[in-house]
Short mmCIF file of C-alpha atoms in Angstrom, two decimals:
data_model
loop_
_atom_site.label_atom_id
_atom_site.label_comp_id
_atom_site.label_asym_id
_atom_site.label_seq_id
_atom_site.Cartn_x
_atom_site.Cartn_y
_atom_site.Cartn_z
CA UNK A 1 19.95 53.87 62.90
CA UNK A 2 20.30 52.29 66.33
CA UNK A 3 17.17 50.69 67.74
CA UNK A 4 16.02 52.59 70.83
CA UNK A 5 14.84 50.49 73.78
CA UNK A 6 13.46 51.77 77.09
CA UNK A 7 13.35 49.38 80.08
CA UNK A 8 11.63 50.33 83.35
CA UNK A 9 12.94 48.72 86.52
CA UNK A 10 16.29 48.10 84.81
CA UNK A 11 18.61 48.13 87.82
CA UNK A 12 17.83 44.68 89.26
CA UNK A 13 16.05 41.35 88.73
CA UNK A 14 14.39 40.70 85.38
CA UNK A 15 15.04 44.25 84.15
CA UNK A 16 18.80 44.00 84.67
CA UNK A 17 19.02 40.52 83.16
CA UNK A 18 16.97 41.73 80.18
CA UNK A 19 19.33 44.64 79.53
CA UNK A 20 22.33 42.30 79.50
CA UNK A 21 20.63 39.88 77.13
CA UNK A 22 19.37 42.59 74.76
CA UNK A 23 22.92 43.87 74.35
CA UNK A 24 24.04 40.32 73.60
CA UNK A 25 21.42 40.22 70.83
CA UNK A 26 22.27 43.67 69.42
CA UNK A 27 25.44 45.25 70.79
CA UNK A 28 24.72 48.57 69.03
CA UNK A 29 21.39 49.29 70.72
CA UNK A 30 20.55 52.58 72.34
CA UNK A 31 19.37 51.21 75.67
CA UNK A 32 17.72 53.62 78.09
CA UNK A 33 17.55 52.51 81.71
CA UNK A 34 14.43 53.88 83.41
CA UNK A 35 15.14 53.52 87.12
CA UNK A 36 13.99 55.00 90.41
CA UNK A 37 17.46 54.96 92.01
CA UNK A 38 19.93 56.94 89.92
CA UNK A 39 23.08 55.71 91.69
CA UNK A 40 22.12 52.07 91.05
CA UNK A 41 21.36 52.93 87.44
CA UNK A 42 24.79 54.57 87.02
CA UNK A 43 26.48 51.41 88.32
CA UNK A 44 24.45 49.24 85.92
CA UNK A 45 25.24 51.56 83.02
CA UNK A 46 28.98 51.36 83.73
CA UNK A 47 28.88 47.56 83.91
CA UNK A 48 26.90 47.25 80.67
CA UNK A 49 29.24 49.57 78.77
CA UNK A 50 32.28 47.73 80.12
CA UNK A 51 31.07 44.53 78.47
CA UNK A 52 29.47 46.15 75.38
CA UNK A 53 31.44 49.33 74.55
CA UNK A 54 29.73 49.80 71.15
CA UNK A 55 26.33 50.21 72.77
CA UNK A 56 24.79 53.49 73.76
CA UNK A 57 23.39 53.31 77.29
CA UNK A 58 21.58 56.23 78.88
CA UNK A 59 19.53 56.77 82.04
CA UNK A 60 16.25 58.43 82.85
CA UNK A 61 15.21 58.68 86.48
CA UNK A 62 11.58 57.72 86.99
CA UNK A 63 9.46 56.39 89.83
CA UNK A 64 6.25 54.95 88.35
CA UNK A 65 4.56 55.23 91.75
CA UNK A 66 4.92 59.03 91.53
CA UNK A 67 3.09 60.69 88.64
CA UNK A 68 5.10 63.91 88.87
CA UNK A 69 8.20 61.76 88.30
CA UNK A 70 6.54 60.07 85.31
CA UNK A 71 5.67 63.43 83.73
CA UNK A 72 9.22 64.73 84.29
CA UNK A 73 10.80 61.62 82.78
CA UNK A 74 8.43 61.75 79.80
CA UNK A 75 9.40 65.35 79.03
CA UNK A 76 13.06 64.39 79.22
CA UNK A 77 12.61 61.38 76.93
CA UNK A 78 10.73 63.46 74.34
CA UNK A 79 13.65 65.88 74.26
CA UNK A 80 16.18 63.08 73.77
CA UNK A 81 14.47 60.69 71.35
CA UNK A 82 12.66 61.01 68.05
CA UNK A 83 11.20 57.52 68.45
CA UNK A 84 11.27 54.49 70.72
CA UNK A 85 11.24 51.08 69.05
CA UNK A 86 10.62 49.01 72.19
CA UNK A 87 9.37 49.85 75.66
CA UNK A 88 9.66 47.09 78.27
CA UNK A 89 7.19 47.92 81.04
CA UNK A 90 8.87 45.84 83.70
CA UNK A 91 9.00 47.82 86.97
CA UNK A 92 6.71 46.44 89.64
CA UNK A 93 6.24 45.76 93.33
CA UNK A 94 4.78 43.08 95.59
CA UNK A 95 4.89 44.82 98.99
CA UNK A 96 5.09 42.84 102.23
CA UNK A 97 3.98 39.49 100.78
CA UNK A 98 2.41 37.18 103.36
CA UNK A 99 2.16 33.43 102.91
CA UNK A 100 -1.28 31.91 103.45
CA UNK A 101 -0.25 28.89 105.53
CA UNK A 102 -3.72 27.35 105.48
CA UNK A 103 -3.87 27.51 101.66
CA UNK A 104 -0.32 26.12 101.44
CA UNK A 105 -1.04 23.00 103.50
CA UNK A 106 -4.39 22.54 101.81
CA UNK A 107 -2.72 22.66 98.40
CA UNK A 108 0.11 20.33 99.36
CA UNK A 109 -2.34 17.44 99.58
CA UNK A 110 -4.31 18.22 96.44
CA UNK A 111 -3.87 17.41 92.76
CA UNK A 112 -3.14 21.10 92.13
CA UNK A 113 0.10 21.19 94.12
CA UNK A 114 2.37 21.83 91.11
CA UNK A 115 -0.02 24.43 89.71
CA UNK A 116 -0.14 26.11 93.13
CA UNK A 117 3.64 26.40 93.38
CA UNK A 118 4.11 27.54 89.78
CA UNK A 119 1.46 30.28 89.95
CA UNK A 120 1.27 31.05 93.72
CA UNK A 121 -2.50 31.06 93.24
CA UNK A 122 -4.18 31.74 96.58
CA UNK A 123 -0.86 31.60 98.43
CA UNK A 124 0.13 35.24 98.72
CA UNK A 125 -1.53 38.31 100.18
CA UNK A 126 -0.01 41.79 100.33
CA UNK A 127 -0.40 44.92 102.42
CA UNK A 128 -1.11 47.83 100.11
CA UNK A 129 -0.99 51.55 100.93
CA UNK A 130 -1.97 54.91 99.47
CA UNK A 131 0.60 56.97 97.53
CA UNK A 132 1.06 60.74 97.53
CA UNK A 133 -1.15 60.77 94.40
CA UNK A 134 -4.00 59.25 96.41
CA UNK A 135 -3.85 55.92 94.58
CA UNK A 136 -3.24 52.35 95.73
CA UNK A 137 0.53 51.81 95.55
CA UNK A 138 0.50 48.44 93.76
CA UNK A 139 -1.98 49.65 91.16
CA UNK A 140 -0.09 52.89 90.53
CA UNK A 141 3.32 51.21 90.32
CA UNK A 142 2.41 48.14 88.30
CA UNK A 143 -0.30 49.61 86.07
CA UNK A 144 -1.25 53.28 86.17
CA UNK A 145 2.22 54.85 86.25
CA UNK A 146 3.10 52.84 83.14
CA UNK A 147 -0.21 53.77 81.51
CA UNK A 148 0.56 57.47 81.98
CA UNK A 149 4.07 56.89 80.63
CA UNK A 150 2.57 55.37 77.45
CA UNK A 151 0.12 58.24 77.08
CA UNK A 152 2.92 60.77 77.41
CA UNK A 153 5.29 58.94 75.06
CA UNK A 154 2.70 58.33 72.31
CA UNK A 155 4.49 60.76 69.92
CA UNK A 156 7.61 58.58 70.16
CA UNK A 157 5.73 55.31 69.82
CA UNK A 158 3.14 55.88 67.10
CA UNK A 159 4.77 55.71 63.66
CA UNK A 160 2.81 53.94 60.95
CA UNK A 161 5.90 53.49 58.76
CA UNK A 162 7.66 51.26 61.31
CA UNK A 163 5.83 49.77 64.32
CA UNK A 164 6.88 50.13 67.94
CA UNK A 165 6.28 47.53 70.60
CA UNK A 166 5.22 47.59 74.24
CA UNK A 167 6.18 44.49 76.20
CA UNK A 168 4.71 44.10 79.69
CA UNK A 169 6.04 41.90 82.47
CA UNK A 170 2.87 40.16 83.62
CA UNK A 171 2.54 36.96 85.65
CA UNK A 172 0.98 33.51 85.83
CA UNK A 173 -0.47 34.92 89.07
CA UNK A 174 -2.78 37.23 87.07
CA UNK A 175 -6.19 35.91 88.09
CA UNK A 176 -9.53 37.07 86.73
CA UNK A 177 -11.14 36.30 90.10
CA UNK A 178 -8.93 38.92 91.80
CA UNK A 179 -9.90 41.76 89.45
CA UNK A 180 -13.07 43.84 89.53
CA UNK A 181 -14.07 46.67 87.18
CA UNK A 182 -15.84 48.40 90.08
CA UNK A 183 -12.60 48.37 92.11
CA UNK A 184 -9.79 48.55 89.56
CA UNK A 185 -7.26 49.55 92.25
CA UNK A 186 -8.14 46.48 94.36
CA UNK A 187 -8.61 48.68 97.42
CA UNK A 188 -11.00 46.19 99.01
CA UNK A 189 -9.01 43.00 98.41
CA UNK A 190 -5.92 41.25 99.73
CA UNK A 191 -4.23 40.26 96.47
CA UNK A 192 -3.39 43.58 94.77
CA UNK A 193 -0.42 42.06 92.92
CA UNK A 194 -2.57 39.45 91.18
CA UNK A 195 -5.20 42.09 90.40
CA UNK A 196 -2.60 44.46 88.96
CA UNK A 197 -1.14 41.79 86.68
CA UNK A 198 -4.59 40.88 85.36
CA UNK A 199 -5.12 44.60 84.78
CA UNK A 200 -1.89 44.64 82.76
CA UNK A 201 -3.26 41.82 80.58
CA UNK A 202 -6.47 43.80 79.99
CA UNK A 203 -4.57 46.99 79.23
CA UNK A 204 -2.36 45.27 76.68
CA UNK A 205 -5.44 44.05 74.80
CA UNK A 206 -6.99 47.52 74.92
CA UNK A 207 -3.77 49.16 73.67
CA UNK A 208 -3.79 46.86 70.65
CA UNK A 209 -7.41 47.69 69.95
CA UNK A 210 -6.83 51.45 70.15
CA UNK A 211 -3.29 51.85 68.85
CA UNK A 212 -2.51 49.13 66.27
CA UNK A 213 -3.76 51.39 63.47
CA UNK A 214 -1.20 53.99 64.61
CA UNK A 215 1.71 51.53 64.53
CA UNK A 216 1.88 50.62 68.23
CA UNK A 217 1.58 46.99 69.36
CA UNK A 218 1.49 45.44 72.81
CA UNK A 219 2.35 42.01 74.27
CA UNK A 220 2.45 40.46 77.73
CA UNK A 221 5.01 38.05 79.17
CA UNK A 222 5.33 35.93 82.30
CA UNK A 223 8.98 35.39 83.32
CA UNK A 224 8.11 32.35 85.43
CA UNK A 225 8.82 31.55 89.07
CA UNK A 226 12.17 33.01 90.10
CA UNK A 227 14.16 33.79 93.21
CA UNK A 228 14.56 37.58 93.11
CA UNK A 229 14.49 40.50 95.54
CA UNK A 230 10.69 40.49 95.16
CA UNK A 231 10.24 36.83 96.14
CA UNK A 232 13.03 36.41 98.69
CA UNK A 233 11.02 38.23 101.37
CA UNK A 234 8.16 35.74 101.23
CA UNK A 235 10.08 33.13 103.24
CA UNK A 236 13.11 33.21 105.57
CA UNK A 237 16.44 32.44 103.82
CA UNK A 238 16.84 29.05 105.53
CA UNK A 239 13.43 27.95 104.21
CA UNK A 240 14.46 28.84 100.66
CA UNK A 241 17.62 26.77 101.19
CA UNK A 242 15.52 23.79 102.23
CA UNK A 243 13.03 24.26 99.39
CA UNK A 244 15.48 24.65 96.51
CA UNK A 245 16.14 20.89 96.01
CA UNK A 246 12.37 20.34 95.88
CA UNK A 247 11.92 23.20 93.42
CA UNK A 248 14.70 21.84 91.20
CA UNK A 249 12.88 18.49 91.19
CA UNK A 250 9.56 20.15 90.35
CA UNK A 251 11.13 21.58 87.19
CA UNK A 252 10.84 18.13 85.64
CA UNK A 253 7.05 18.35 86.06
CA UNK A 254 6.37 22.09 85.66
CA UNK A 255 8.39 24.30 83.31
CA UNK A 256 7.30 27.52 85.07
CA UNK A 257 10.26 27.29 87.47
CA UNK A 258 12.73 29.44 85.56
CA UNK A 259 14.46 30.18 88.91
CA UNK A 260 16.84 32.90 87.67
CA UNK A 261 16.16 36.33 86.11
CA UNK A 262 18.32 35.33 83.13
CA UNK A 263 16.05 32.36 82.37
CA UNK A 264 12.98 34.49 83.08
CA UNK A 265 13.83 36.90 80.26
CA UNK A 266 13.57 34.22 77.56
CA UNK A 267 10.14 35.31 76.29
CA UNK A 268 11.03 39.01 76.63
CA UNK A 269 14.08 38.52 74.39
CA UNK A 270 12.12 36.31 71.97
CA UNK A 271 9.60 39.13 71.43
CA UNK A 272 12.48 41.48 70.59
CA UNK A 273 12.93 39.50 67.36
CA UNK A 274 9.26 39.17 66.34
CA UNK A 275 7.24 41.30 63.96
CA UNK A 276 4.63 42.68 66.35
CA UNK A 277 1.91 42.88 63.72
CA UNK A 278 2.13 39.09 63.29
CA UNK A 279 1.48 38.31 66.98
CA UNK A 280 -1.86 37.31 68.51
CA UNK A 281 -2.92 40.20 70.79
CA UNK A 282 -4.74 37.77 73.11
CA UNK A 283 -1.70 35.58 73.78
CA UNK A 284 0.52 35.65 76.87
CA UNK A 285 4.08 34.49 76.25
CA UNK A 286 5.73 32.41 78.95
CA UNK A 287 9.38 31.94 79.72
CA UNK A 288 9.87 28.23 80.46
CA UNK A 289 12.79 26.05 81.57
CA UNK A 290 13.14 22.28 81.30
CA UNK A 291 14.29 20.08 84.17
CA UNK A 292 17.73 20.03 82.56
CA UNK A 293 17.91 23.83 82.36
CA UNK A 294 17.08 24.58 78.71
CA UNK A 295 15.05 27.73 78.11
CA UNK A 296 12.20 28.11 75.63
CA UNK A 297 8.99 30.09 75.05
CA UNK A 298 5.42 28.89 75.48
CA UNK A 299 1.99 30.43 75.21
CA UNK A 300 -0.68 30.17 77.88
CA UNK A 301 -4.29 29.10 77.84
CA UNK A 302 -6.24 29.87 81.00
CA UNK A 303 -7.07 28.81 83.58
CA UNK A 304 -4.44 26.10 83.95
CA UNK A 305 -3.49 24.52 80.68
CA UNK A 306 -0.22 25.50 78.99
CA UNK A 307 0.16 24.47 75.38
CA UNK A 308 2.59 24.99 72.52
CA UNK A 309 0.10 26.29 69.97
CA UNK A 310 -1.72 29.61 69.83
CA UNK A 311 -3.94 30.22 72.85
CA UNK A 312 -5.80 33.07 74.45
CA UNK A 313 -5.91 34.82 77.79
CA UNK A 314 -8.85 34.50 80.15
CA UNK A 315 -10.37 37.87 79.29
CA UNK A 316 -12.65 39.52 76.79
CA UNK A 317 -12.11 42.63 74.70
CA UNK A 318 -15.24 44.31 76.05
CA UNK A 319 -13.91 44.19 79.62
CA UNK A 320 -10.51 45.35 78.37
CA UNK A 321 -12.09 48.37 76.67
CA UNK A 322 -14.16 49.24 79.75
CA UNK A 323 -11.02 49.08 81.88
CA UNK A 324 -9.17 51.28 79.38
CA UNK A 325 -11.96 53.87 79.55
CA UNK A 326 -11.78 53.76 83.38
CA UNK A 327 -8.06 54.53 83.15
CA UNK A 328 -8.74 57.48 80.83
CA UNK A 329 -11.26 58.87 83.32
CA UNK A 330 -8.81 58.40 86.18
CA UNK A 331 -6.13 60.11 84.10
CA UNK A 332 -8.34 63.20 83.68
CA UNK A 333 -8.97 63.27 87.42
CA UNK A 334 -5.34 62.96 88.51
CA UNK A 335 -4.14 65.50 85.92
CA UNK A 336 -6.68 68.00 87.24
CA UNK A 337 -5.63 67.27 90.82
CA UNK A 338 -1.94 67.71 90.04
CA UNK A 339 -2.56 70.96 88.14
CA UNK A 340 -4.58 72.31 91.07
CA UNK A 341 -1.85 71.29 93.51
CA UNK A 342 0.87 72.91 91.40
CA UNK A 343 -1.19 76.08 91.03
CA UNK A 344 -1.68 76.33 94.81
CA UNK A 345 2.03 75.83 95.48
#
């Protein structure tokens, strides 16, 4: 049987590069593109099939910042598939990123300059907003919409005879200091992207704790520092042009500068070939690129050290479980709200 792979945010950036690389690895996959914009998804599907005609490529329209859309897409997927072998939870946003000039110049003259550029720690703030579901947009898009998708697709993912795998696109920018259990949506802070990615790390650990016995495993990946649609808006184009020679030079000192979505998918593709039950649930896998452009996979030990051996994320399972329970409570609340809204209409 064909392996069935679902990729959210598949029409651009890391998601698109991942789809191309997965079909290079297994040209008979059933690849399902989960995208917000159907016309873009149709164009991507046509291009993928043109290069890999033996593959099966389908589309499901879903906007993870809209729970009604997530529920609709889940119903559609359960009608189409008997199981999903891999789900890449990749869709995400970093709205209106603003550069902290003071932090930038402060970091330029410190010993942490390379770390600062490779993680963007303290450099970026974002303007968040409330969605139609009454949730913070970054939290709903990057975390909660995907959480609901997993909950809905559990019948397709939980098979003890053959495990399924969730693979999250996280970030080196996931900082414990930006996350708070009392404000999981980061409504009172200025770095919702960092908070959401740390929340993803917590959720992955909690999924393993609650679902491994049912045959579902979860891992997190950082694709590295790339120039994509998400990052291009941080600086004017001419500044990027000026910075690129410096960034290329920095690659000889910091392997986080993958620069392209293709390079950024290295760890995502590597996980496609691993037995999930053999992986450390507390490890984050990093796509890395040498100064000469060779790609490889590393693991991360927080807060700053990156090493080749096994290492763990800067979190504890108790916090992960508490966060998971908070999501379950929020799920009950939003389901009740949506049912009430639908009943009134």
